[in-house]
Short mmCIF file of C-alpha atoms and ligand atoms in Angstrom, two decimals:
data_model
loop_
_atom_site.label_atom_id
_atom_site.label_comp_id
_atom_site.label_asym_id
_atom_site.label_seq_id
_atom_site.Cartn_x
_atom_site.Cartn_y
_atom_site.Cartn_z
CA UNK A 1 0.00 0.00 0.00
CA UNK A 2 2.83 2.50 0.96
CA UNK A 3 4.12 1.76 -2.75
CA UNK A 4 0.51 2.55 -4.09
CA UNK A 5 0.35 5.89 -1.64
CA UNK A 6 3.59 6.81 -3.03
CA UNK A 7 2.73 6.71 -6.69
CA UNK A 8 -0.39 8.54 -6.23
CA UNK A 9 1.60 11.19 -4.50
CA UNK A 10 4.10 11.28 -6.98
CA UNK A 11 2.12 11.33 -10.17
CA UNK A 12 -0.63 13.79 -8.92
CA UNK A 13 -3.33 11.04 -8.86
CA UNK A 14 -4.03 11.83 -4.58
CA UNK A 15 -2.63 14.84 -2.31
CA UNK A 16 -3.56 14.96 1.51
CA UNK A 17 -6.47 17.87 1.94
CA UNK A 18 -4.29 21.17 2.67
CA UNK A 19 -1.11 19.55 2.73
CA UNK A 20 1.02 22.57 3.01
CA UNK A 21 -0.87 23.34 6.36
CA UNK A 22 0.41 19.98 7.30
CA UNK A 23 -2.84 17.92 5.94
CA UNK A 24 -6.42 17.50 8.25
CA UNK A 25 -7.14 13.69 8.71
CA UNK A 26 -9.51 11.80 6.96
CA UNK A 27 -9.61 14.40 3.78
CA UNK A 28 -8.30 14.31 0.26
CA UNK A 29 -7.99 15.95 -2.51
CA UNK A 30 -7.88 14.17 -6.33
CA UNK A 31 -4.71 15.46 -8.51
CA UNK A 32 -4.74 16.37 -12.74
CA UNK A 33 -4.36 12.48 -13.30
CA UNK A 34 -7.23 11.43 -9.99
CA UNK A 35 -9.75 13.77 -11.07
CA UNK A 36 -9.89 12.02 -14.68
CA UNK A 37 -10.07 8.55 -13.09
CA UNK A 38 -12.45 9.49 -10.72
CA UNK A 39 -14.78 11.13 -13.42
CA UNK A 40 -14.55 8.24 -15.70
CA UNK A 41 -15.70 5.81 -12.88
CA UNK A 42 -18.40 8.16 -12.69
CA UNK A 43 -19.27 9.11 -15.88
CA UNK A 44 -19.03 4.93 -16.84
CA UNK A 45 -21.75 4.72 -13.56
CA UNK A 46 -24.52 7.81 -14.70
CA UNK A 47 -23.84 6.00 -18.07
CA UNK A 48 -24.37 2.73 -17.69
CA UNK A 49 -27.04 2.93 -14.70
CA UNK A 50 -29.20 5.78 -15.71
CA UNK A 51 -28.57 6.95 -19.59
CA UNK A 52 -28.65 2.76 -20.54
CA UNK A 53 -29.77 0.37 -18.11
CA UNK A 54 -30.13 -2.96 -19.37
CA UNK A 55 -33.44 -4.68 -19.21
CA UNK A 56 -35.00 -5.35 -15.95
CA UNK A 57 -36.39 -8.90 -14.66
CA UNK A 58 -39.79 -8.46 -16.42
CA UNK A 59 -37.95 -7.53 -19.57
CA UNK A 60 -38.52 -4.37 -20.26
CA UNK A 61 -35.76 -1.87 -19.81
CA UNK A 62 -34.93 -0.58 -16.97
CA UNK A 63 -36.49 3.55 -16.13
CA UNK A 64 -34.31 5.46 -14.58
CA UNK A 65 -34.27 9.55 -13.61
CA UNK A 66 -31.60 11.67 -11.82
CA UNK A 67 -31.36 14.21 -9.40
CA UNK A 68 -28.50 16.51 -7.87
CA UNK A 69 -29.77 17.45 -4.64
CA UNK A 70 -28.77 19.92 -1.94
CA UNK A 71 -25.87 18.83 0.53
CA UNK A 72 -27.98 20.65 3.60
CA UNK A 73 -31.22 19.92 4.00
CA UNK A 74 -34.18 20.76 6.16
CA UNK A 75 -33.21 18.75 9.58
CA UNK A 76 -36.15 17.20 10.21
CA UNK A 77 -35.30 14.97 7.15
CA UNK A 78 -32.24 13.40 9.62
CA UNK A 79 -34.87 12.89 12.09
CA UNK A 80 -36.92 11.07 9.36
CA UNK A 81 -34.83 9.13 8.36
CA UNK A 82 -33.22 7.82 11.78
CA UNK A 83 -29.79 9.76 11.72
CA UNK A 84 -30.52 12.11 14.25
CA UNK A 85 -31.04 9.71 17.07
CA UNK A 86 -29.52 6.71 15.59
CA UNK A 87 -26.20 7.40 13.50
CA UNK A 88 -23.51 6.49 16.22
CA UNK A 89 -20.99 4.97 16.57
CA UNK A 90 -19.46 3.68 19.69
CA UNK A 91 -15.92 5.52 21.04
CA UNK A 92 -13.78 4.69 23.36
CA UNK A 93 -10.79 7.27 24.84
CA UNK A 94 -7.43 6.16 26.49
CA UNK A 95 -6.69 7.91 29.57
CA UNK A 96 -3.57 6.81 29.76
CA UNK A 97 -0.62 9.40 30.41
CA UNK A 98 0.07 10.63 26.75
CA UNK A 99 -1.84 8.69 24.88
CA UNK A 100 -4.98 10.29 23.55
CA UNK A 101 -5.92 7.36 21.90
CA UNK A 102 -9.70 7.07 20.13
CA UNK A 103 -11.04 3.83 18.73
CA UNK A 104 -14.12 2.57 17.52
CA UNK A 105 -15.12 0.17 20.24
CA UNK A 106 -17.07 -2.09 18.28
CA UNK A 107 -13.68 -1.99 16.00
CA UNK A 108 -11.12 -2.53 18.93
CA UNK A 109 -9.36 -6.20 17.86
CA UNK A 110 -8.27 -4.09 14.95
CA UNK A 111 -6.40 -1.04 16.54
CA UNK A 112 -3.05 -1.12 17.97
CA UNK A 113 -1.70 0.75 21.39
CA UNK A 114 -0.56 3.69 20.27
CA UNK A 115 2.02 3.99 22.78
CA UNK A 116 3.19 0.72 22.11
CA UNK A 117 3.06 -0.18 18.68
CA UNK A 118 5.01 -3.00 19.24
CA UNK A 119 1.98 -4.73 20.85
CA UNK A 120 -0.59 -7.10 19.04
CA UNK A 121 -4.12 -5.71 17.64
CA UNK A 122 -6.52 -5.34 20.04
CA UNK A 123 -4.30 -5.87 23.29
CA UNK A 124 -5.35 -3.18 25.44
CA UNK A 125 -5.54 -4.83 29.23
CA UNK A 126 -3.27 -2.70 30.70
CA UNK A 127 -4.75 1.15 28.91
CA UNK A 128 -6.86 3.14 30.56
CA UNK A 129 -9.90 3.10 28.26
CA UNK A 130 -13.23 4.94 28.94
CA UNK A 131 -16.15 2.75 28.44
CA UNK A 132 -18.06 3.40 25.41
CA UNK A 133 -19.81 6.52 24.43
CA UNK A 134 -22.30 7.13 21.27
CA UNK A 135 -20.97 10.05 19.04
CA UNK A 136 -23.14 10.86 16.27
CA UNK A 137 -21.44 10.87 13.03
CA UNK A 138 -23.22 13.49 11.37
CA UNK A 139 -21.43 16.89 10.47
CA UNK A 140 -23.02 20.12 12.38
CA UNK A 141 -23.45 23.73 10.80
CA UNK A 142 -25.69 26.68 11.08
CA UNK A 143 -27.84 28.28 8.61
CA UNK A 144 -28.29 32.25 8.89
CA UNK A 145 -25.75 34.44 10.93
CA UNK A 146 -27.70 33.63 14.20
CA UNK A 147 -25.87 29.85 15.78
CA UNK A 148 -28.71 28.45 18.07
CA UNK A 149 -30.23 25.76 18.05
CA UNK A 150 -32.78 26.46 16.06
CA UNK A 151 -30.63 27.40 13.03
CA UNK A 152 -28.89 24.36 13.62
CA UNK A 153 -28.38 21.85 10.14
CA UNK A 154 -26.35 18.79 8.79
CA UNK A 155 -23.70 17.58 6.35
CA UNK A 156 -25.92 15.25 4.53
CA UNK A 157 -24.66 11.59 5.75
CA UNK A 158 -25.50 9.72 2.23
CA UNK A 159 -27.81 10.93 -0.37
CA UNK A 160 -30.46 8.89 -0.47
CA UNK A 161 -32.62 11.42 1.70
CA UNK A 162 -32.46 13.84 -0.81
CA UNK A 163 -33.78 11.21 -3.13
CA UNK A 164 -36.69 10.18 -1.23
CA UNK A 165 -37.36 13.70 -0.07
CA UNK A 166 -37.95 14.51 -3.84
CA UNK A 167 -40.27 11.53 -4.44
CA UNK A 168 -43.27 13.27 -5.37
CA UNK A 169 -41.61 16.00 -6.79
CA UNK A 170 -40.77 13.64 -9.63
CA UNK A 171 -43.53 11.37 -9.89
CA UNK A 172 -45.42 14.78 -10.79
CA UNK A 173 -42.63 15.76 -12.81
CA UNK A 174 -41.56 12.79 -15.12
CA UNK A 175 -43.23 10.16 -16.49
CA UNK A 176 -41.81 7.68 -14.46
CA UNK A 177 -43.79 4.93 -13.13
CA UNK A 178 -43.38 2.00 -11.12
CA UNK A 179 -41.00 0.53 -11.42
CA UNK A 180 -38.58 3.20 -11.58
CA UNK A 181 -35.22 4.00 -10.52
CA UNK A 182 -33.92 7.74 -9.14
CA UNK A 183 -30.27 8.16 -8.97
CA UNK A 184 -27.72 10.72 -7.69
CA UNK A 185 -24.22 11.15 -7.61
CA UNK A 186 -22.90 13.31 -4.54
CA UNK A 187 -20.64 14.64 -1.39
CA UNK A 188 -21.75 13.21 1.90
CA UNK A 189 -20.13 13.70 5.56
CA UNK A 190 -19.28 11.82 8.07
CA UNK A 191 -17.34 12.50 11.30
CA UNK A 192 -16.01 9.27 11.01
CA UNK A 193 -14.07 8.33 14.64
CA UNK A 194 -10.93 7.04 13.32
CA UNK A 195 -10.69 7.64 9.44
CA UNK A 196 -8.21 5.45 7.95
CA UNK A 197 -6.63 3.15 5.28
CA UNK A 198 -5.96 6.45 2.83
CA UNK A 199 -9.44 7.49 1.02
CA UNK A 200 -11.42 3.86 2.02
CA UNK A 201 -12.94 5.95 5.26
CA UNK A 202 -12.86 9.16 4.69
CA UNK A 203 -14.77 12.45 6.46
CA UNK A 204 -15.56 13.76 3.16
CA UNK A 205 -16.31 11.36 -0.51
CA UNK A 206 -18.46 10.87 -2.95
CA UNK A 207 -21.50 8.32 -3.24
CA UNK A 208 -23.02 6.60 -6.04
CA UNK A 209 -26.79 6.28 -5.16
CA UNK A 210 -29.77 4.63 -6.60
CA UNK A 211 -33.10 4.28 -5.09
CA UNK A 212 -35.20 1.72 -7.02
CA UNK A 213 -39.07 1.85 -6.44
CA UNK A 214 -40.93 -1.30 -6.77
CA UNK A 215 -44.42 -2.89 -5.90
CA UNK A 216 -43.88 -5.24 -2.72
CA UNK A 217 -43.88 -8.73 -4.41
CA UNK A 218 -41.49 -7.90 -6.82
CA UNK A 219 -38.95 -7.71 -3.94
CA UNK A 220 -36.83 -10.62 -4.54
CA UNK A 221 -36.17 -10.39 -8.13
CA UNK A 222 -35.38 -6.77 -8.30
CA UNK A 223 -33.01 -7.59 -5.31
CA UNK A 224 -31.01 -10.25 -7.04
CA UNK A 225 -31.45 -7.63 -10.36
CA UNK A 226 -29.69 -5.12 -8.87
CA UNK A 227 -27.50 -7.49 -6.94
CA UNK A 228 -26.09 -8.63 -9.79
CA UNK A 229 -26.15 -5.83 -11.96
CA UNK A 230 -24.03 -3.91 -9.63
CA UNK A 231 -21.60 -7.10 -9.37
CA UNK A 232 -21.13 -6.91 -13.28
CA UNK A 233 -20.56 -3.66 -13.30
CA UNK A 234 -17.57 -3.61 -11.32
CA UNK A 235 -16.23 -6.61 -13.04
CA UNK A 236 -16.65 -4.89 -16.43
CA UNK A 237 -14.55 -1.64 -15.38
CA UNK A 238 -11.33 -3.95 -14.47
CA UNK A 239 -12.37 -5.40 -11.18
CA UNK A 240 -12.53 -8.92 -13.02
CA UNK A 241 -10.48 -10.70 -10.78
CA UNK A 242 -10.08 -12.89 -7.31
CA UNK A 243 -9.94 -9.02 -5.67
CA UNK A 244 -13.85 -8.53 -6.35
CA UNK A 245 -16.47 -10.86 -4.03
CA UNK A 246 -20.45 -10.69 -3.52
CA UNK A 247 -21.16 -10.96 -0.36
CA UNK A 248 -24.60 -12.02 1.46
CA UNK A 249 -25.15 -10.52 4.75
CA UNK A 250 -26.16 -12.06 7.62
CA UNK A 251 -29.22 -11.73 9.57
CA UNK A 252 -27.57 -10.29 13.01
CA UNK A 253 -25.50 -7.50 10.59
CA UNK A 254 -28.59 -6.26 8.78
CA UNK A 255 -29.78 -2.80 9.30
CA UNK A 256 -33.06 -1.86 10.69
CA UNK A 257 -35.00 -1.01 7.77
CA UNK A 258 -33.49 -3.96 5.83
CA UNK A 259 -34.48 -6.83 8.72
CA UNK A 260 -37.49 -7.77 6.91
CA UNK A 261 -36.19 -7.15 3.59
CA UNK A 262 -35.78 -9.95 0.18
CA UNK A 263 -31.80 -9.58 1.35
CA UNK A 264 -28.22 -7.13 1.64
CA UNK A 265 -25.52 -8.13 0.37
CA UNK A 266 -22.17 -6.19 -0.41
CA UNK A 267 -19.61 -5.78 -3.37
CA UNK A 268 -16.41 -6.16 -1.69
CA UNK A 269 -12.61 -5.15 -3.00
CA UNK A 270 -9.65 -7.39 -1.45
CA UNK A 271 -7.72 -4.13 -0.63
CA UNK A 272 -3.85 -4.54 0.10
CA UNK A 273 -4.41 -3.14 3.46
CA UNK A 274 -7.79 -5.74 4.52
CA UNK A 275 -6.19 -8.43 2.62
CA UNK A 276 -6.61 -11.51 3.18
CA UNK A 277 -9.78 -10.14 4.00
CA UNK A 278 -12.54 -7.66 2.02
CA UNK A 279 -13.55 -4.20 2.48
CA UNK A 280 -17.03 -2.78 1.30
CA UNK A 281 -17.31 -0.95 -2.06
CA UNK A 282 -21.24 -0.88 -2.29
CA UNK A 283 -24.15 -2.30 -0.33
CA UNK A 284 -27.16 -3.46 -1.71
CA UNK A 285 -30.11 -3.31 0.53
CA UNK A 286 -34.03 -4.43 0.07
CA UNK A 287 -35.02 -0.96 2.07
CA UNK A 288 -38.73 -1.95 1.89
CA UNK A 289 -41.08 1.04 2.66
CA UNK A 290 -39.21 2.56 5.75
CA UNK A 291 -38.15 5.87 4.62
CA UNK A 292 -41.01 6.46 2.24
CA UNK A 293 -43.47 6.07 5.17
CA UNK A 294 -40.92 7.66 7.65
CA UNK A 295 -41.44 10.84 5.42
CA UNK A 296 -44.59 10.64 5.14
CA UNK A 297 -45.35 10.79 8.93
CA UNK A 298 -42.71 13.12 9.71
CA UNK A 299 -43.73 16.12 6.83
CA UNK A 300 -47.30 15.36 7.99
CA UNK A 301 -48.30 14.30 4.29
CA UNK A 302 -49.42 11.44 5.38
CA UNK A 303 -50.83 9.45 2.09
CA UNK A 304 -50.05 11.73 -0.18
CA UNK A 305 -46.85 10.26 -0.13
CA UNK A 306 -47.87 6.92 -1.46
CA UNK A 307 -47.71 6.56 -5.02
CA UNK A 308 -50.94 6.30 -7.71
CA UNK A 309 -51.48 2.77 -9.69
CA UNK A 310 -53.58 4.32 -12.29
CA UNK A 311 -54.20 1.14 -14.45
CA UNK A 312 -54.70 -0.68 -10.70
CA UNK A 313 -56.57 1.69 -9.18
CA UNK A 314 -54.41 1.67 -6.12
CA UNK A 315 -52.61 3.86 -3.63
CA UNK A 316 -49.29 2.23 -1.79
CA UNK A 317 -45.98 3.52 -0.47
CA UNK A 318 -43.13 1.59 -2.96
CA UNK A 319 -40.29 -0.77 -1.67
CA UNK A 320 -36.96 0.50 -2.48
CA UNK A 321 -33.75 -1.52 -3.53
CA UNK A 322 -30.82 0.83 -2.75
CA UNK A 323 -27.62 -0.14 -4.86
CA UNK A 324 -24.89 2.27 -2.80
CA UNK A 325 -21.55 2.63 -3.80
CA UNK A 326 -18.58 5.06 -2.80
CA UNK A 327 -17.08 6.47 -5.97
CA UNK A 328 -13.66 7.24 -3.60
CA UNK A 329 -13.26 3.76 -2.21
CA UNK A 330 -14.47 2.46 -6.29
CA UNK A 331 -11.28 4.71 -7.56
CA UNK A 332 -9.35 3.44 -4.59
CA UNK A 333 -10.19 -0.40 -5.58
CA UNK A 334 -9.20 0.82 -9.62
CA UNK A 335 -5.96 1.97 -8.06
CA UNK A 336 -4.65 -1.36 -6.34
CA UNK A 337 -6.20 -3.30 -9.05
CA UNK A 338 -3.93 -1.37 -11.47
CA UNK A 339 -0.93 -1.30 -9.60
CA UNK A 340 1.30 -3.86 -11.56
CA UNK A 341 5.31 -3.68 -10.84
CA UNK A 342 7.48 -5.33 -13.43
CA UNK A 343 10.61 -5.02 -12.92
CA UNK A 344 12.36 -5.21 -16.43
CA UNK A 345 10.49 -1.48 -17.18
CA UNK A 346 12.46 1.94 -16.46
CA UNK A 347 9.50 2.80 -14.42
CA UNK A 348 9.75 -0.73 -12.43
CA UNK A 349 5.69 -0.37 -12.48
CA UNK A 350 2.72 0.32 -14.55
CA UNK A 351 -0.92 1.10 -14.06
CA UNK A 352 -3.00 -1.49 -15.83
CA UNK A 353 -6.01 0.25 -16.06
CA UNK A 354 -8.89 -0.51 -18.19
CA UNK A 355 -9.37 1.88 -21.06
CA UNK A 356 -12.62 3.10 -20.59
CA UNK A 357 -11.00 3.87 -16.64
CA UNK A 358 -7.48 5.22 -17.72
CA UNK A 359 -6.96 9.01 -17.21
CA UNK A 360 -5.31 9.63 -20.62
CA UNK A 361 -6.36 7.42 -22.80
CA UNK A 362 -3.16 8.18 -25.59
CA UNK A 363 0.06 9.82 -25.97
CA UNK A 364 1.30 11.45 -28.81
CA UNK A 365 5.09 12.03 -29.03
CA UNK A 366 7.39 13.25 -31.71
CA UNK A 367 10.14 11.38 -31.81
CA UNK A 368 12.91 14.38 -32.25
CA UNK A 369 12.13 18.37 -32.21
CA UNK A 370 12.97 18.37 -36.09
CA UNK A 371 12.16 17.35 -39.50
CA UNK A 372 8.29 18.60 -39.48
CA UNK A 373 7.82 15.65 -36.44
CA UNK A 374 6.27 17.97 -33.80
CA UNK A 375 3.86 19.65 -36.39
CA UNK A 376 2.42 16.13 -37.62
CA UNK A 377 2.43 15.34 -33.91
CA UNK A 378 0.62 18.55 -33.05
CA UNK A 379 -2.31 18.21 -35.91
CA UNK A 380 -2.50 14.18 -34.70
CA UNK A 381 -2.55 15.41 -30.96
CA UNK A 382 -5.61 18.60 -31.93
CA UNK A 383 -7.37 15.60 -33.84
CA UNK A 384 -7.68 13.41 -31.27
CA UNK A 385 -8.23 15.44 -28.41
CA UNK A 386 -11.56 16.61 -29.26
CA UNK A 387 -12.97 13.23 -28.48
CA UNK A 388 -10.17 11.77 -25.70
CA UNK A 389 -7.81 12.93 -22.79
CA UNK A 390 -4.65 12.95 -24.57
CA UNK A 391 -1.14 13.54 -23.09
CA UNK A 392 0.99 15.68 -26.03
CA UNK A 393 4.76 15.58 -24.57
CA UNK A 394 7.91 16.32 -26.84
CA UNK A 395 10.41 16.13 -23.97
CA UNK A 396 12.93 13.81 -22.61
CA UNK A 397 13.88 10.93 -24.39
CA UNK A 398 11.01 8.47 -26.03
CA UNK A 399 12.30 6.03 -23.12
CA UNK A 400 11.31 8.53 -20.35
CA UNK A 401 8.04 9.39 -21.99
CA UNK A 402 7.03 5.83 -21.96
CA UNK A 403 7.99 5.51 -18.46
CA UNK A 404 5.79 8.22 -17.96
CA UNK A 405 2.83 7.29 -19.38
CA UNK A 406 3.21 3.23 -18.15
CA UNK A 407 2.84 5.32 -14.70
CA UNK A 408 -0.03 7.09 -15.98
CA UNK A 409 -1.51 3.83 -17.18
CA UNK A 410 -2.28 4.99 -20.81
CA UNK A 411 -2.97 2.24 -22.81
CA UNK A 412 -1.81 3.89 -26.17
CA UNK A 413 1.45 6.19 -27.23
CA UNK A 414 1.42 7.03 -30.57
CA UNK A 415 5.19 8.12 -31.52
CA UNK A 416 5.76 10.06 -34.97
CA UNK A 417 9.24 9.45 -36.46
CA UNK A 418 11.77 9.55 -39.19
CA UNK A 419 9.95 7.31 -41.33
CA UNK A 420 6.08 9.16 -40.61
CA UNK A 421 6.34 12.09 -43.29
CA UNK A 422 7.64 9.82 -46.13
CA UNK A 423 4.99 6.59 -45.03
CA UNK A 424 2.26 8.52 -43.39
CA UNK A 425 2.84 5.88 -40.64
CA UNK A 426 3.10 6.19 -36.65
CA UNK A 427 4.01 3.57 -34.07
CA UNK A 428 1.69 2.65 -31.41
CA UNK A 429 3.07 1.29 -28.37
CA UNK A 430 0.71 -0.94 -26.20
CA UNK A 431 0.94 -0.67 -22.67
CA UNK A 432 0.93 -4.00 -21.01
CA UNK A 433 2.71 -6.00 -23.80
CA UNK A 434 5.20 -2.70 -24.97
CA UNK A 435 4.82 -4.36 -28.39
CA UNK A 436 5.23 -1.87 -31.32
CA UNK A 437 3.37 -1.89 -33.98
CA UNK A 438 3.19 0.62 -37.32
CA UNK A 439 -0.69 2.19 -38.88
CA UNK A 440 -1.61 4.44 -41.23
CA UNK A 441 -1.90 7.99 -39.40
CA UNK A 442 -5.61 8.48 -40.66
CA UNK A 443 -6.22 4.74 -39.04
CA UNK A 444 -5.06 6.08 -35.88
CA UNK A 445 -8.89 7.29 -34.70
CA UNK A 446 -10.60 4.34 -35.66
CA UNK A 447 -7.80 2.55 -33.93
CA UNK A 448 -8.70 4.26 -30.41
CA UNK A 449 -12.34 4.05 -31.10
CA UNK A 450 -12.11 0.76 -31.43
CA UNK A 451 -9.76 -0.52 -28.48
CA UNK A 452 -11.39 2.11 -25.86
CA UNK A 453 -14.83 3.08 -27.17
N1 GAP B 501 -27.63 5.06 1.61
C1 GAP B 501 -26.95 3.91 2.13
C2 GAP B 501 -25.60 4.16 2.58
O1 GAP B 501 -25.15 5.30 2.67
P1 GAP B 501 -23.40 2.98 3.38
O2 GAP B 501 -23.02 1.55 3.34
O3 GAP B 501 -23.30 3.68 4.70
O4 GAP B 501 -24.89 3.04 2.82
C3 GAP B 501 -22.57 3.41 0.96
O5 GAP B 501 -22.54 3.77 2.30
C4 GAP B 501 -21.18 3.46 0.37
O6 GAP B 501 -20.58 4.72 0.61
C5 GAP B 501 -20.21 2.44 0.96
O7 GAP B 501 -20.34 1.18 0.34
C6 GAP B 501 -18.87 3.07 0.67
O8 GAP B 501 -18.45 2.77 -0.65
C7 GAP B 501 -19.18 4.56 0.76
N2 GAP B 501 -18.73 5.08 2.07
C8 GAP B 501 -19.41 5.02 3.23
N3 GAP B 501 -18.70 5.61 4.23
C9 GAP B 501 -17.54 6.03 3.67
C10 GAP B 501 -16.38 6.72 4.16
N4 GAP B 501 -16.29 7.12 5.43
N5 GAP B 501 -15.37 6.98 3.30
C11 GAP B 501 -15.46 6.62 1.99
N6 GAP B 501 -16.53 5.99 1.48
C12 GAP B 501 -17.56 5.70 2.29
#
C-alpha cells in the first residue's frame, strides 16, 4: 500500500487535503491524473445505470431519472430518516498518560496501542480506556448568521434522503412509473471516529446512489437484479479478478430497515491493506417502505406520499432496492487493481487500467524536435483530443516518456518518427505487452475508437 500511496503522491493522482498546512485527517484531494479517473468511474456509472440500463427482470428496460440534490437539507429529514437519534458509533478514549488514543469500540481487535506499537491488535488490558460513548457521526453547521439551536443543520450523511425527499416532486414531474429507478451522484459527511486506510474511510467522498421503487412482491427479483447488476458492473470496469467478491449478509449485521427485507448483500474489493480479508465498495439493501413512510409521517403528508397505480386503481408507499456505492473507495479499488510492478520497465511499475478507466487514454510524441515531427504530432494530438484525454509531450527521451505514461496507465502512445512524413505511418506502443506496432496515421482514430470506445 505504501508503494501505491507513493505513486499517487508522486504522479498527482491523490494529495492529503491542505497539505502545506500539514494535511487535516480523513480528507483528500484528487490530482490532474485522480480527477480524470475518478470522473470516468463516474461518468461509466450515470452512463451505464441511468442513460442505458439494461433490461430489468420483467424484460422491459430498466427507467431510470436523476437528481443533484442539496448537501444541507431541512433537519427534520435526519430525524426522518433515523440519523438524528440513531447514526452512532461507539468511542472509546485512552486515559492513559500521553496517549490520547480514540477507537471505535465495536472496531477494537483491529487497533493497535498507540504507545506501544510494538503490541498485538486489540491488546489493550493494561490502557486506561473509557467505556463506550455514542458520538453521532453526522457533520453540524448553522444556517443564517444567528448559531442556536434552532438554526442548527447537517452535512448530509449519504444521499439517499435527498432522493426520497424529492419523491413526489418527480412522480409529478416525469413520467416515471413504477418501477422506476432515481439516482444521484454526490458529497456526503461523516465525522467518522478514526478515518483510515488512505481514502477507504474518509470524512468527506463521494456516493453513487440509486433508489429503485418497486411494488412489494417484486422484492426478490429486483433484489437479485440489482445485486447482480451492480456485481457486473464492477467486473466490467477492471475489477474482473479474485480481488472482487459478492457478499450475502447475515441476519444479526442487517440494518433496521433492511431486517425484513428480500436480502443485503455487499460488493467487496480485497484491498492490500484488509487483505486476506474484504472491504465494502457498495451495499445493496431491500429498504422496503421505511423511509417512504418515515417521510410521510414526519412532513405530515401522510398518504399523499404513497404513489398512484392508475391502471390498478391503487394507492401504496413503494419498496426500495438501494444499490450504494462510494465512488472514492471504487477509484481506490481501480488503483490497487492497477498497480502492476514489473521489474524489467524503467519505471519498475505500470498502471493497468482498463481503457474506458485510464486518465489519458493516448500519448502522442514526436520522436525528435525536427524534421516537421512535432507539427504532424501537433495536428495528430488537436485531432484526437476533441474526443479523448490525450497527453501531447515532446520532452525527454522516447524512453522517459514511456515511463511516464506506463505510470499514468495509458494504454496507447502514438510516436511520430523519421519514417512518418515519407509513409504517413506512426508507431503505437501498447501498454501492457510494450509491443510496437506501425498504422496508417488516418487509421489512428478508428484505432482508439475501437480498443477504448
Ligand atoms: N444510503 C446507504 C448508505 O449510505 P453505506 O453503506 O453507509 O450506505 C454506501 O454507504 C457506500 O458509501 C459504501 O459502500 C462506501 O463505498 C461509501 N462510504 C461510506 N462511508 C464512507 C467513508 N467514510 N469513506 C469513503 N466511502 C464511504
Amino acid at each position: 500500500m505504501d508503494a501505491i500511496v507513493a505513486l499517487c503522491r508522486r504522479r498527482g493522482f491523490i494529495f492529503q487535503s491542505s497539505e502545506i498546512y500539514g494535511g487535516i485527517n480523513g480528507f483528500w484531494d484528487y490530482g490532474p491524473l485522480g480527477v480524470e479517473l475518478k470522473r470516468n468511474l463516474k461518468d461509466a456509472w450515470w452512463h451505464d445505470m441511468v442513460k442505458c440500463p439494461p433490461e430489468g427482470p420483467d424484460g422491459h428496460p430498466v427507467d431510470m431519472v436523476g437528481v443533484d440534490c442539496t448537501i444541507i437539507m431541512n433537519p427534520k429529514v435526519w430525524i426522518a430518516s433515523g440519523h438524528v437519534a440513531g447514526f452512532n458509533d461507539p468511542m472509546r478514549d485512552c486515559k492513559t498518560e500521553g496517549c490520547k488514543g480514540r477507537f471505535r469500540a465495536d472496531q477494537i481487535q483491529q487497533y493497535q496501542c498507540p504507545l506501544k506499537p510494538s503490541k498485538c491488535p486489540g491488546e489493550f488490558e493494561k490502557c486506561q480506556l473509557t467505556d463506550a460513548r455514542q458520538f453521532n457521526l453526522m457533520f453540524e453547521s448553522h444556517a443564517g448568521a444567528i448559531k442556536d439551536e434552532a438554526s442548527k443543520v447537517y452535512l448530509r450523511p449519504e444521499t439517499a434522503q435527498g432522493i426520497f425527499a424529492n419523491f413526489r416532486n418527480v412522480v409529478d414531474t416525469s413520467r416515471v412509473k413504477v418501477p422506476f429507478g432515481i439516482a444521484q451522484q454526490g458529497k456526503a459527511f461523516r465525522n467518522e471516529v478514526t478515518p483510515r486506510n488512505y481514502t477507504f474511510r474518509s470524512r468527506e467522498f463521494e456516493q453513487m446512489e440509486i433508489e429503485f421503487f418497486i411494488r412489494p412482491e417484486s422484492a426478490k427479483d429486483y433484489y437479485t437484479f440489482w445485486r447482480d447488476l451492480r456485481y457486473n458492473w464492477w467486473q466490467s470496469i477492471g475489477l474482473a479478478g479474485e480481488n472482487l467478491q459478492l457478499r450475502e449478509h447475515d441476519k444479526d449485521e442487517l440494518s433496521h430497515y433492511a431486517k425484513e427485507g428480500a436480502g443485503t448483500s455487499d460488493v467487496e474489493y480485497r484491498f492490500p491493506f484488509t487483505a486476506p480479508g474484504f472491504g465494502e465498495l457498495e451495499g445493496i439493501a431491500h429498504r422496503t417502505d421505511f423511509d417512504l413512510r418515515a417521510h410521510a409521517e414526519h412532513s405530515g403528508l401522510g398518504d399523499r406520499l404513497k404513489y398512484f397505480d392508475q391502471e390498478k386503481n391503487e394507492k401504496y408507499f413503494p419498496h426500495v432496492i438501494e444499490p450504494s456505492a462510494g465512488a472514492d473507495r471504487g477509484t481506490l479499488a481501480l488503483l490497487c487493481e492497477a498497480y502492476t510492478p514489473d521489474e524489467s520497465r524503467p519505471s519498475k511499475v505500470y498502471m493497468k487500467f482498463h481503457p474506458r478507466m485510464a486518465p489519458i487514454k493516448a500519448g502522442v510524441f514526436p520522436l525528435v524536435n525536427k524534421d516537421g515531427m512535432p507539427e504532424i504530432a501537433h495536428k495528430l494530438y488537436m485531432d484526437l483530443r476533441s474526443r479523448w484525454n490525450i497527453e501531447y509531450d515532446p520532452k525527454q527521451s522516447i524512453g522517459k516518456r514511456y515511463a511516464r505514461m506506463d505510470e499514468a496507465g495509458t494504454p496507447y502512445c502514438f510516436t511520430i518518427d523519421g519514417e512518418t512524413p515519407g509513409s504517413n505511418t506512426v508507431t503505437v506502443r501498447e501498454r501492457d505487452t510494450q509491443s510496437q506496432q506501425r498504422i496508417a496515421i488516418d487509421k489512428v482514430k478508428a484505432f482508439l475508437a475501437e480498443k477504448i470506445g
